[in-house]
PDB file of C-alpha atoms in Angstrom:
ATOM      1  CA  MET A   1      48.017 -10.832  24.526  1.00  0.00           C
ATOM      2  CA  ARG A   2      49.557 -11.166  21.130  1.00  0.00           C
ATOM      3  CA  LEU A   3      47.604 -10.792  17.906  1.00  0.00           C
ATOM      4  CA  LYS A   4      48.483 -13.024  14.961  1.00  0.00           C
ATOM      5  CA  LEU A   5      47.736 -10.204  12.500  1.00  0.00           C
ATOM      6  CA  PRO A   6      49.091  -6.705  12.933  1.00  0.00           C
ATOM      7  CA  ILE A   7      46.539  -3.981  13.632  1.00  0.00           C
ATOM      8  CA  ALA A   8      47.343  -2.333  10.293  1.00  0.00           C
ATOM      9  CA  LEU A   9      46.221  -5.467   8.403  1.00  0.00           C
ATOM     10  CA  LEU A  10      43.024  -5.675  10.443  1.00  0.00           C
ATOM     11  CA  LEU A  11      42.207  -2.012   9.707  1.00  0.00           C
ATOM     12  CA  LYS A  12      42.913  -2.564   5.996  1.00  0.00           C
ATOM     13  CA  ALA A  13      40.568  -5.584   5.966  1.00  0.00           C
ATOM     14  CA  GLN A  14      37.909  -3.552   7.793  1.00  0.00           C
ATOM     15  CA  ARG A  15      38.124  -0.753   5.175  1.00  0.00           C
ATOM     16  CA  ARG A  16      37.912  -3.321   2.363  1.00  0.00           C
ATOM     17  CA  TRP A  17      34.793  -4.869   3.913  1.00  0.00           C
ATOM     18  CA  GLY A  18      33.315  -1.412   4.402  1.00  0.00           C
ATOM     19  CA  ARG A  19      33.768  -0.590   0.701  1.00  0.00           C
ATOM     20  CA  THR A  20      32.292  -3.977  -0.278  1.00  0.00           C
ATOM     21  CA  LEU A  21      29.238  -3.368   1.907  1.00  0.00           C
ATOM     22  CA  ILE A  22      28.730   0.096   0.407  1.00  0.00           C
ATOM     23  CA  LYS A  23      28.884  -1.350  -3.120  1.00  0.00           C
ATOM     24  CA  ALA A  24      26.541  -4.184  -2.201  1.00  0.00           C
ATOM     25  CA  THR A  25      24.050  -1.768  -0.644  1.00  0.00           C
ATOM     26  CA  ALA A  26      24.160   0.512  -3.698  1.00  0.00           C
ATOM     27  CA  THR A  27      23.640  -2.476  -5.994  1.00  0.00           C
ATOM     28  CA  ALA A  28      20.777  -3.732  -3.855  1.00  0.00           C
ATOM     29  CA  HIS A  29      19.032  -0.356  -4.161  1.00  0.00           C
ATOM     30  CA  LYS A  30      19.388  -0.502  -7.951  1.00  0.00           C
ATOM     31  CA  ILE A  31      17.948  -3.983  -8.275  1.00  0.00           C
ATOM     32  CA  ARG A  32      15.209  -3.594  -5.718  1.00  0.00           C
ATOM     33  CA  VAL A  33      12.262  -5.494  -7.036  1.00  0.00           C
ATOM     34  CA  LYS A  34       8.961  -3.727  -6.896  1.00  0.00           C
ATOM     35  CA  PRO A  35       6.146  -5.963  -5.683  1.00  0.00           C
ATOM     36  CA  ARG A  36       3.778  -7.072  -8.395  1.00  0.00           C
ATOM     37  CA  ARG A  37       0.428  -5.441  -8.232  1.00  0.00           C
ATOM     38  CA  ALA A  38      -2.132  -8.085  -7.605  1.00  0.00           C
ATOM     39  CA  ARG A  39      -4.788  -8.123 -10.256  1.00  0.00           C
ATOM     40  CA  ARG A  40      -8.219  -7.542  -8.850  1.00  0.00           C
ATOM     41  CA  ARG A  41      -9.961 -10.826  -9.212  1.00  0.00           C
ATOM     42  CA  LYS A  42     -13.399 -10.644 -10.687  1.00  0.00           C
ATOM     43  CA  ASP A  43     -15.888 -11.504  -7.991  1.00  0.00           C
ATOM     44  CA  GLN A  44     -16.910 -14.998  -8.889  1.00  0.00           C
ATOM     45  CA  LEU A  45     -19.606 -15.462  -6.299  1.00  0.00           C
ATOM     46  CA  ILE A  46     -23.113 -14.645  -7.476  1.00  0.00           C
ATOM     47  CA  GLU A  47     -25.652 -13.448  -4.925  1.00  0.00           C
ATOM     48  CA  VAL A  48     -29.095 -15.046  -4.985  1.00  0.00           C
ATOM     49  CA  PRO A  49     -31.344 -12.290  -3.619  1.00  0.00           C
ATOM     50  CA  ARG A  50     -34.542 -14.328  -3.167  1.00  0.00           C
ATOM     51  CA  PHE A  51     -34.305 -17.969  -2.265  1.00  0.00           C
ATOM     52  CA  GLY A  52     -37.362 -18.759  -0.188  1.00  0.00           C
ATOM     53  CA  SER A  53     -37.899 -18.508   3.529  1.00  0.00           C
ATOM     54  CA  ASN A  54     -35.013 -16.654   5.136  1.00  0.00           C
ATOM     55  CA  PRO A  55     -35.820 -16.159   8.848  1.00  0.00           C
ATOM     56  CA  GLY A  56     -32.127 -15.721   9.665  1.00  0.00           C
ATOM     57  CA  ASN A  57     -31.803 -12.908   7.114  1.00  0.00           C
ATOM     58  CA  LEU A  58     -28.679 -14.528   5.667  1.00  0.00           C
ATOM     59  CA  ARG A  59     -27.129 -13.829   2.292  1.00  0.00           C
ATOM     60  CA  MET A  60     -26.798 -16.654  -0.209  1.00  0.00           C
ATOM     61  CA  LEU A  61     -23.930 -16.595  -2.676  1.00  0.00           C
ATOM     62  CA  THR A  62     -23.168 -19.308  -5.205  1.00  0.00           C
ATOM     63  CA  TYR A  63     -20.332 -20.466  -7.386  1.00  0.00           C
ATOM     64  CA  VAL A  64     -20.991 -22.827 -10.271  1.00  0.00           C
ATOM     65  CA  PRO A  65     -17.933 -23.775 -12.337  1.00  0.00           C
ATOM     66  CA  PRO A  66     -18.329 -23.568 -16.111  1.00  0.00           C
ATOM     67  CA  HIS A  67     -19.574 -26.714 -17.882  1.00  0.00           C
ATOM     68  CA  LEU A  68     -20.812 -28.307 -14.652  1.00  0.00           C
ATOM     69  CA  PRO A  69     -23.232 -31.210 -15.264  1.00  0.00           C
ATOM     70  CA  ASP A  70     -26.725 -30.999 -13.764  1.00  0.00           C
ATOM     71  CA  SER A  71     -26.070 -34.008 -11.526  1.00  0.00           C
ATOM     72  CA  ALA A  72     -22.965 -32.476  -9.876  1.00  0.00           C
ATOM     73  CA  PRO A  73     -22.727 -32.412  -6.053  1.00  0.00           C
ATOM     74  CA  LEU A  74     -23.445 -29.275  -4.043  1.00  0.00           C
ATOM     75  CA  VAL A  75     -21.340 -28.164  -1.069  1.00  0.00           C
ATOM     76  CA  VAL A  76     -22.706 -25.646   1.464  1.00  0.00           C
ATOM     77  CA  VAL A  77     -19.934 -23.521   2.974  1.00  0.00           C
ATOM     78  CA  LEU A  78     -20.135 -21.504   6.202  1.00  0.00           C
ATOM     79  CA  HIS A  79     -17.495 -18.858   6.768  1.00  0.00           C
ATOM     80  CA  GLY A  80     -15.797 -18.251  10.102  1.00  0.00           C
ATOM     81  CA  CYS A  81     -16.316 -15.422  12.561  1.00  0.00           C
ATOM     82  CA  LEU A  82     -15.475 -11.907  11.332  1.00  0.00           C
ATOM     83  CA  GLN A  83     -15.444 -13.108   7.701  1.00  0.00           C
ATOM     84  CA  THR A  84     -17.594 -12.630   4.648  1.00  0.00           C
ATOM     85  CA  ALA A  85     -18.395 -15.276   2.072  1.00  0.00           C
ATOM     86  CA  GLN A  86     -16.302 -13.505  -0.575  1.00  0.00           C
ATOM     87  CA  ALA A  87     -13.254 -13.167   1.701  1.00  0.00           C
ATOM     88  CA  TYR A  88     -13.543 -16.787   2.783  1.00  0.00           C
ATOM     89  CA  ASP A  89     -13.810 -17.957  -0.817  1.00  0.00           C
ATOM     90  CA  GLU A  90     -10.707 -15.999  -1.811  1.00  0.00           C
ATOM     91  CA  GLY A  91      -8.675 -17.236   1.140  1.00  0.00           C
ATOM     92  CA  SER A  92      -9.797 -20.850   1.331  1.00  0.00           C
ATOM     93  CA  GLY A  93      -9.616 -22.025  -2.260  1.00  0.00           C
ATOM     94  CA  TRP A  94     -13.079 -23.613  -2.277  1.00  0.00           C
ATOM     95  CA  SER A  95     -13.894 -22.295  -5.741  1.00  0.00           C
ATOM     96  CA  MET A  96     -10.625 -23.682  -7.114  1.00  0.00           C
ATOM     97  CA  LEU A  97     -11.509 -27.087  -5.639  1.00  0.00           C
ATOM     98  CA  ALA A  98     -15.014 -26.828  -7.101  1.00  0.00           C
ATOM     99  CA  ARG A  99     -13.570 -26.196 -10.580  1.00  0.00           C
ATOM    100  CA  ARG A 100     -11.021 -28.968 -10.240  1.00  0.00           C
ATOM    101  CA  HIS A 101     -13.325 -31.633  -8.792  1.00  0.00           C
ATOM    102  CA  GLY A 102     -16.649 -30.680 -10.355  1.00  0.00           C
ATOM    103  CA  PHE A 103     -19.074 -29.472  -7.703  1.00  0.00           C
ATOM    104  CA  ALA A 104     -21.130 -26.343  -7.050  1.00  0.00           C
ATOM    105  CA  LEU A 105     -20.865 -24.120  -3.978  1.00  0.00           C
ATOM    106  CA  VAL A 106     -23.426 -22.297  -1.870  1.00  0.00           C
ATOM    107  CA  TYR A 107     -22.100 -19.861   0.695  1.00  0.00           C
ATOM    108  CA  ALA A 108     -24.292 -18.743   3.565  1.00  0.00           C
ATOM    109  CA  GLU A 109     -23.230 -15.333   4.854  1.00  0.00           C
ATOM    110  CA  GLN A 110     -24.057 -14.294   8.387  1.00  0.00           C
ATOM    111  CA  SER A 111     -25.148 -10.713   9.086  1.00  0.00           C
ATOM    112  CA  ARG A 112     -24.000  -8.461  11.899  1.00  0.00           C
ATOM    113  CA  ALA A 113     -27.642  -8.084  12.948  1.00  0.00           C
ATOM    114  CA  ASN A 114     -27.672 -11.780  13.898  1.00  0.00           C
ATOM    115  CA  ASN A 115     -24.215 -11.856  15.438  1.00  0.00           C
ATOM    116  CA  PRO A 116     -21.916  -8.811  15.822  1.00  0.00           C
ATOM    117  CA  ASN A 117     -18.900 -10.957  14.900  1.00  0.00           C
ATOM    118  CA  ARG A 118     -20.709 -12.650  11.993  1.00  0.00           C
ATOM    119  CA  CYS A 119     -20.342 -16.041  13.674  1.00  0.00           C
ATOM    120  CA  PHE A 120     -22.609 -18.972  12.937  1.00  0.00           C
ATOM    121  CA  ASN A 121     -23.658 -20.526  16.240  1.00  0.00           C
ATOM    122  CA  TRP A 122     -23.304 -24.156  15.113  1.00  0.00           C
ATOM    123  CA  PHE A 123     -21.462 -24.949  18.350  1.00  0.00           C
ATOM    124  CA  ARG A 124     -24.483 -24.126  20.548  1.00  0.00           C
ATOM    125  CA  PRO A 125     -26.634 -27.183  21.343  1.00  0.00           C
ATOM    126  CA  GLY A 126     -29.863 -25.286  20.617  1.00  0.00           C
ATOM    127  CA  ASP A 127     -28.595 -24.323  17.160  1.00  0.00           C
ATOM    128  CA  ALA A 128     -27.460 -27.838  16.310  1.00  0.00           C
ATOM    129  CA  ARG A 129     -30.692 -29.744  16.971  1.00  0.00           C
ATOM    130  CA  ARG A 130     -32.969 -30.926  14.204  1.00  0.00           C
ATOM    131  CA  ASP A 131     -35.372 -28.202  13.000  1.00  0.00           C
ATOM    132  CA  GLN A 132     -33.740 -25.561  15.234  1.00  0.00           C
ATOM    133  CA  GLY A 133     -31.108 -22.869  14.944  1.00  0.00           C
ATOM    134  CA  ARG A 134     -29.469 -21.211  11.983  1.00  0.00           C
ATOM    135  CA  ARG A 135     -28.148 -24.476  10.575  1.00  0.00           C
ATOM    136  CA  CYS A 136     -31.723 -25.542   9.957  1.00  0.00           C
ATOM    137  CA  ARG A 137     -32.572 -22.220   8.354  1.00  0.00           C
ATOM    138  CA  SER A 138     -29.670 -22.339   5.927  1.00  0.00           C
ATOM    139  CA  ALA A 139     -30.200 -26.031   5.141  1.00  0.00           C
ATOM    140  CA  ARG A 140     -33.699 -25.323   3.786  1.00  0.00           C
ATOM    141  CA  TRP A 141     -32.358 -23.448   0.765  1.00  0.00           C
TER     142      TRP A 141
END
């Protein structure tokens, strides 16, 4: 087998690439960007401690955008399993949509006493019938 380039030229090119990689690595360490520290967002959900009959012992949190007219729509939001209302609000963008499109939010928050995984049982037939289940309890707010 015959090489087109002599071994000496290949070794020289390898050394050159080695030096280039060392310089690039050193430069990369100098310009390493530190991640921005995320500003702690002020909790924008307000808890309503007493809101009438609460047989499911749920928490009620609200978000009302500034300058919202009295006749604005209201959206009731249920978080997913293993979530809290605050975490779901931060991750889903509901409050941003409420500000942008002009509606208020009510978050129902499940407790671990009702369900260890904080799930709402809306998928169970007994919890989805009229005047039964947790859906009914939260809808009476």
